[in-house]
Amino acid sequence: MAMNKNVYLDNSATTPVAPEVLEAMIPFFQSRYGNASSLHSEGRDARRAVEESRALIAEHLKVHPSEIVFTSGATEADNLALLGTALRSTGGHLITSRIEHDAVRHSADWLASRGYDVTLLEVDEFGRVSADDVREAIRPDTMLVSVMAGNNEVGTIQPIRAIGEICRERSVPFHTDAVQAYGKIELPMDVIDMLSVSAHKLHGPKGVGFLYVRKGTKLTPLLHGGGHEHGRRSGTENVPGIVGLGVATQIAFEERDRVTQRMEGFREYLIQEVLKLPATRLNGHPTESLPHIANFSFEAIEGESLIMKLDEHHIATSTGSACSSPNLEPSHVLVALGVPLSMAHGSLRVSTGRQTMQDDIDALLKALPIVVQELRDMSPFKVGG
Ligand SMILES: Cc1ncc(COP(=O)(O)O)c(C=O)c1O
């Protein structure tokens, strides 16, 4: 069975649940199984746990607990931010970037198909949005700006403070998808109106996340039902998941300096070593990057073949984009960065986690030159050709 990889370097896709997180969650599947809306003591116990987790998250973000809306993850949080804003009116203008995660990108596409106007901001060769472009794009009918904090494929960090300040000046709500950035970098919450987070990217469980919604931000709910989360998101709370998200948040913030320093060391070492291979490039910003993501391209190689070959060496990595399209289009992020097509097809994303050790990096660096050479030997394309 292809389970239990020896070397797991795909932490941007998902992370293993931290033992402390699992331990905290287990009672909420067993003895503490109450519905947080029930009035009896089991229900009150579950409610207390949900509210403790909410308070803990709010404390780390320095926001008010009532501003945290638990969701089924970041896809839902992103949809709630974009669609929940747009559905307040029958038209309007949305500004977002070309390198957003599909949860934002396809929400924006959906809005465009319903008659809303969407501006897609270009990025530079490193994947950075310009705050000046945001300023220029804002119109009287702009209802929302949504620019991610850090990119999930190439790791580039956006000038979130500058963008948020412009939005504040122009009284336009600002949403950021902080799925990859949360717990890794400082987030300027004073200029952010909405922020999406997912637990499974930070050693928490899958299927839970939240949308931070600044008090006074107007949103139409997408899920209708029992009026949970103060009417902003109906549905019985995922109590074990919410507890897990709280503990995962606590660990991420408490360990942040130490863990991110280690990740930065791995990233620098990887970049130094991988770029020694011929016809190879780094995608994304060399320094203005999330600490856990490094994305490379190898000429004359298909990224998917590279991933499968590394998998044979028991090393789990990714191309960066979940390549679900049958025609194998290159990643929209790499295309937006202007990565040449011959390179965009051969991308490799290496992403580290709290559990990553130097041995993992060394194993990749040992296998990579072998695999790259094997694939180039088989390739109909020639390096430099
Ligand atoms: C930047 C970003 N946004 C949103 C998501 C979606 O999160 P979830 O898996 O919680 O729906 C992901 C996960 O891949 C992501 O990396």
XYZ file of C-alpha atoms and ligand atoms in Angstrom:
401
model
C 0.000 0.000 0.000
C 1.230 3.478 -0.805
C 0.454 4.724 2.713
C 2.894 6.016 5.293
C 5.419 7.784 3.140
C 8.840 7.771 4.645
C 9.388 11.317 3.506
C 6.436 13.679 3.430
C 7.185 17.017 1.790
C 3.677 18.037 0.713
C 2.590 19.976 3.790
C 0.930 22.709 1.725
C -1.575 20.096 0.570
C -2.212 18.844 4.068
C -0.352 18.121 7.297
C -0.405 15.218 9.741
C -2.596 15.936 12.776
C -0.374 16.843 15.728
C -0.565 14.288 18.580
C -1.665 17.033 21.005
C -4.485 17.991 18.631
C -5.712 14.413 18.301
C -5.587 13.897 22.047
C -7.665 17.019 22.654
C -10.247 15.960 20.040
C -10.839 12.346 21.071
C -13.131 12.995 24.087
C -15.459 14.965 21.802
C -16.115 11.828 19.745
C -16.655 9.676 22.829
C -17.685 10.908 26.280
C -18.222 14.594 25.410
C -20.449 14.097 22.367
C -23.094 16.769 23.059
C -24.638 19.014 20.442
C -23.466 22.537 21.222
C -27.029 23.816 20.702
C -28.596 21.471 23.291
C -29.649 22.835 26.655
C -28.635 19.848 28.822
C -25.247 19.526 30.462
C -23.793 17.505 27.547
C -24.799 20.304 25.197
C -23.469 22.991 27.508
C -20.188 21.122 27.751
C -19.873 21.076 23.942
C -20.837 24.760 23.741
C -18.155 25.619 26.294
C -15.547 23.764 24.242
C -16.567 25.562 21.040
C -16.480 28.942 22.745
C -13.132 28.234 24.407
C -11.662 27.390 21.028
C -13.165 30.532 19.501
C -11.747 32.658 22.330
C -8.324 31.081 21.985
C -8.182 31.736 18.228
C -9.421 35.294 18.731
C -6.775 35.897 21.383
C -3.970 34.803 19.041
C -5.314 36.997 16.232
C -6.028 39.865 18.670
C -9.653 40.096 17.513
C -13.016 39.659 19.244
C -14.342 36.070 19.581
C -17.663 37.069 17.984
C -15.714 37.869 14.807
C -14.741 34.202 14.254
C -17.229 32.184 12.137
C -16.454 28.455 12.082
C -16.857 26.786 8.696
C -16.161 23.434 7.045
C -12.780 24.712 5.890
C -11.250 27.446 3.802
C -13.134 26.671 0.592
C -16.329 27.492 2.441
C -14.728 30.496 4.164
C -13.568 31.902 0.806
C -16.985 31.294 -0.752
C -18.676 32.960 2.205
C -16.412 36.015 1.917
C -16.874 36.491 -1.826
C -20.406 35.276 -2.446
C -21.679 36.474 0.924
C -20.500 39.971 0.022
C -21.719 39.878 -3.586
C -25.163 38.460 -2.863
C -26.043 41.561 -0.866
C -26.687 43.268 -4.178
C -27.507 42.202 -7.731
C -24.293 43.562 -9.232
C -21.004 45.131 -8.343
C -17.272 44.974 -8.829
C -14.823 42.502 -7.289
C -11.038 42.872 -7.369
C -8.891 39.799 -6.957
C -5.592 38.485 -8.347
C -4.567 36.011 -11.021
C -2.836 33.727 -8.539
C -5.592 32.982 -6.035
C -6.491 29.491 -4.903
C -9.351 27.928 -6.856
C -11.695 28.528 -3.915
C -11.421 32.282 -4.600
C -10.772 32.011 -8.345
C -13.786 29.894 -9.133
C -16.013 31.891 -6.786
C -14.966 34.971 -8.761
C -15.658 33.142 -12.056
C -19.087 32.175 -10.797
C -19.832 35.786 -9.883
C -18.622 36.924 -13.311
C -20.987 34.407 -14.932
C -23.820 35.991 -12.920
C -23.113 39.479 -14.235
C -20.744 40.847 -11.595
C -17.634 42.667 -12.824
C -14.346 41.062 -11.850
C -10.896 42.654 -12.149
C -8.023 40.159 -12.040
C -4.839 41.886 -10.904
C -1.642 40.901 -12.689
C 1.426 39.854 -10.692
C 5.124 40.442 -11.302
C 7.645 37.710 -12.171
C 7.800 36.719 -8.492
C 4.024 36.546 -8.079
C 3.597 39.854 -6.243
C 0.481 41.985 -6.620
C 1.181 45.719 -6.695
C -0.671 47.772 -4.098
C -0.743 50.651 -6.630
C -2.638 48.398 -9.030
C -5.195 47.775 -6.300
C -5.564 51.534 -5.804
C -6.077 52.069 -9.543
C -8.566 49.232 -9.877
C -10.910 50.429 -7.114
C -14.131 51.954 -8.501
C -17.162 53.500 -6.828
C -19.009 50.178 -7.204
C -16.151 47.980 -5.871
C -17.706 45.754 -3.221
C -14.634 43.714 -2.202
C -10.901 43.261 -2.701
C -9.642 39.696 -2.157
C -5.889 39.047 -2.314
C -4.298 36.030 -0.656
C -1.687 36.529 2.085
C 0.770 33.912 0.829
C 0.556 31.775 -2.283
C 0.006 28.032 -1.885
C 2.006 27.047 -4.982
C 5.047 29.313 -4.967
C 4.962 30.749 -1.441
C 5.168 34.434 -2.422
C 3.913 36.791 0.291
C 1.700 39.698 -0.794
C 1.955 43.293 0.460
C -1.123 42.745 2.581
C -0.650 45.763 4.849
C -0.288 48.169 1.913
C -3.319 46.665 0.134
C -5.375 46.713 3.331
C -4.506 50.358 3.981
C -5.645 51.362 0.497
C -8.912 49.471 0.978
C -9.380 51.177 4.324
C -8.787 54.640 2.777
C -11.340 53.892 0.066
C -13.822 52.178 2.432
C -13.752 48.909 0.469
C -13.832 45.658 2.488
C -10.640 43.604 2.220
C -10.565 39.805 2.351
C -7.425 37.688 2.431
C -7.081 33.938 2.082
C -4.510 33.261 4.806
C -4.636 29.465 4.635
C -0.903 29.057 4.053
C 0.174 32.131 6.020
C -1.766 31.645 9.275
C 0.567 30.698 12.096
C 3.601 31.268 9.866
C 3.819 35.034 9.373
C 2.495 38.124 11.132
C -0.903 39.167 9.734
C -1.907 42.869 9.862
C -5.343 42.260 11.349
C -5.932 45.999 11.798
C -6.383 46.397 8.007
C -8.059 43.063 7.236
C -11.861 42.765 7.229
C -12.148 39.059 6.431
C -9.609 36.242 6.616
C -9.912 32.551 5.704
C -8.183 29.742 7.587
C -8.171 25.946 7.313
C -7.192 23.618 10.175
C -5.632 20.820 8.131
C -2.824 23.039 6.860
C -1.539 23.538 10.392
C -1.588 20.044 11.840
C -5.285 20.191 12.652
C -8.113 18.018 11.282
C -9.640 18.204 7.803
C -13.089 19.676 7.254
C -12.910 22.622 9.626
C -11.755 26.205 9.390
C -13.041 29.703 9.955
C -13.714 33.043 8.404
C -12.717 36.033 10.493
C -15.355 38.711 9.871
C -14.636 42.161 11.286
C -17.550 43.526 13.302
C -19.777 45.611 11.026
C -18.823 43.746 7.819
C -22.022 42.930 5.991
C -22.439 39.353 4.709
C -25.348 37.343 3.374
C -25.199 33.794 4.777
C -24.809 30.976 2.260
C -26.071 28.147 4.474
C -29.564 28.487 5.882
C -30.906 26.432 8.742
C -30.792 26.596 12.497
C -29.076 29.988 12.673
C -25.771 28.749 14.117
C -22.739 31.028 14.337
C -25.040 34.005 15.034
C -26.968 33.314 11.855
C -23.886 33.598 9.661
C -23.398 29.860 9.040
C -26.088 27.360 9.874
C -25.190 23.752 10.607
C -24.391 21.793 13.758
C -20.908 22.776 14.879
C -18.113 20.295 14.233
C -17.171 20.235 17.908
C -14.148 17.863 17.724
C -12.865 19.722 14.667
C -13.275 23.126 16.276
C -11.467 21.909 19.404
C -8.684 20.548 17.176
C -8.436 23.840 15.291
C -8.050 25.692 18.584
C -5.223 23.456 19.789
C -3.547 23.537 16.359
C -3.702 27.343 16.459
C -2.187 27.444 19.920
C 0.691 25.173 18.906
C 1.309 27.084 15.655
C 1.477 30.466 17.374
C 3.504 29.274 20.356
C 6.050 27.427 18.244
C 6.014 29.879 15.376
C 9.447 31.456 15.722
C 11.251 28.189 16.292
C 9.438 26.185 13.609
C 9.519 28.863 10.926
C 13.226 29.445 11.531
C 13.847 25.765 10.885
C 11.660 25.839 7.793
C 13.544 28.872 6.469
C 16.799 26.984 6.924
C 15.417 24.016 4.956
C 14.141 26.335 2.233
C 17.449 28.137 1.799
C 19.354 24.861 1.707
C 16.938 23.361 -0.807
C 17.198 26.377 -3.086
C 20.983 26.345 -2.907
C 21.213 22.634 -3.714
C 18.394 22.202 -6.253
C 19.596 25.138 -8.368
C 22.915 23.325 -8.832
C 21.071 20.974 -11.216
C 21.222 22.192 -14.830
C 18.245 23.954 -16.505
C 16.431 24.469 -13.225
C 14.743 27.551 -11.787
C 13.118 28.751 -8.605
C 9.522 29.931 -9.008
C 8.241 32.655 -6.703
C 10.042 35.261 -4.650
C 13.474 34.214 -3.385
C 13.065 35.975 -0.022
C 9.527 37.448 0.319
C 8.166 33.957 0.765
C 6.344 31.779 3.218
C 8.973 29.723 5.018
C 7.559 26.298 4.181
C 7.201 26.430 0.386
C 9.823 26.171 -2.350
C 8.759 25.710 -5.969
C 11.165 24.698 -8.722
C 10.922 24.045 -12.448
C 12.976 21.580 -14.456
C 13.251 22.033 -18.185
C 12.178 19.152 -20.474
C 10.343 17.316 -17.685
C 6.667 16.816 -16.866
C 5.972 17.722 -13.247
C 3.534 14.827 -12.858
C 6.184 12.303 -13.959
C 8.613 13.817 -11.504
C 6.110 13.464 -8.642
C 5.438 9.825 -9.560
C 9.144 9.004 -9.814
C 9.818 10.609 -6.423
C 6.875 8.654 -5.064
C 8.661 5.458 -6.146
C 11.508 6.665 -3.925
C 8.927 7.058 -1.092
C 9.067 10.836 -1.238
C 5.772 12.749 -1.351
C 5.857 16.103 -3.149
C 3.553 17.972 -5.488
C 3.514 19.907 -8.737
C 1.983 22.784 -6.809
C -1.348 22.697 -8.543
C -3.718 19.792 -8.219
C -3.631 18.989 -11.907
C -7.152 17.788 -12.415
C -7.550 19.034 -15.953
C -7.428 16.302 -18.584
C -5.521 18.518 -21.021
C -2.750 19.073 -18.445
C -2.722 22.828 -18.617
C 0.142 24.338 -16.677
C -0.597 25.956 -13.338
C -2.453 29.287 -13.590
C -0.032 30.637 -10.995
C 3.101 29.825 -13.007
C 1.477 31.186 -16.156
C 0.653 34.430 -14.316
C 4.299 34.698 -13.215
C 5.337 34.426 -16.864
C 7.221 31.161 -16.366
C 8.058 29.859 -19.877
C 5.790 26.968 -20.896
C 8.754 24.582 -21.230
C 9.424 25.197 -17.545
C 5.841 25.649 -16.279
C 5.053 22.019 -17.106
C 7.961 20.730 -15.039
C 7.243 22.183 -11.621
C 7.903 20.677 -8.225
C 6.591 22.092 -4.963
C 8.389 21.054 -1.811
C 6.584 22.042 1.366
C 7.764 21.338 4.881
C 5.889 20.953 8.138
C 6.432 20.964 11.871
C 7.584 17.309 11.677
C 10.085 17.749 8.813
C 13.665 16.728 9.625
C 16.961 17.364 7.877
C 16.929 13.677 6.845
C 13.779 14.301 4.801
C 15.443 17.119 2.891
C 18.584 15.045 2.374
C 16.540 12.124 1.025
C 14.912 14.402 -1.534
C 18.226 15.947 -2.534
C 19.687 12.481 -3.006
C 16.832 11.179 -5.171
C 16.167 14.328 -7.189
C 19.261 14.402 -9.470
C 18.756 10.714 -10.298
C 15.090 11.130 -11.113
C 15.595 14.336 -13.088
C 18.306 12.686 -15.189
C 16.169 9.571 -15.805
C 13.253 11.680 -16.989
C 15.420 13.889 -19.164
C 16.965 10.825 -20.779
C 13.455 9.647 -21.727
C 12.159 13.064 -22.734
C 11.474 13.912 -26.397
C 12.442 17.498 -25.473
C 16.055 18.435 -25.078
C 17.403 20.669 -22.325
C 18.140 24.044 -23.869
C 16.398 22.857 -27.033
C -4.571 29.047 -0.245
C -5.654 28.041 -0.033
N -6.929 28.446 0.044
C -7.936 27.593 0.247
C -7.708 26.243 0.376
C -8.884 25.318 0.593
O -8.905 24.899 1.932
P -9.815 23.660 2.401
O -9.053 22.429 2.060
O -9.969 23.860 3.882
O -11.128 23.767 1.710
C -6.399 25.765 0.289
C -6.117 24.313 0.352
O -5.515 23.748 -0.538
C -5.338 26.687 0.084
O -4.062 26.292 0.000
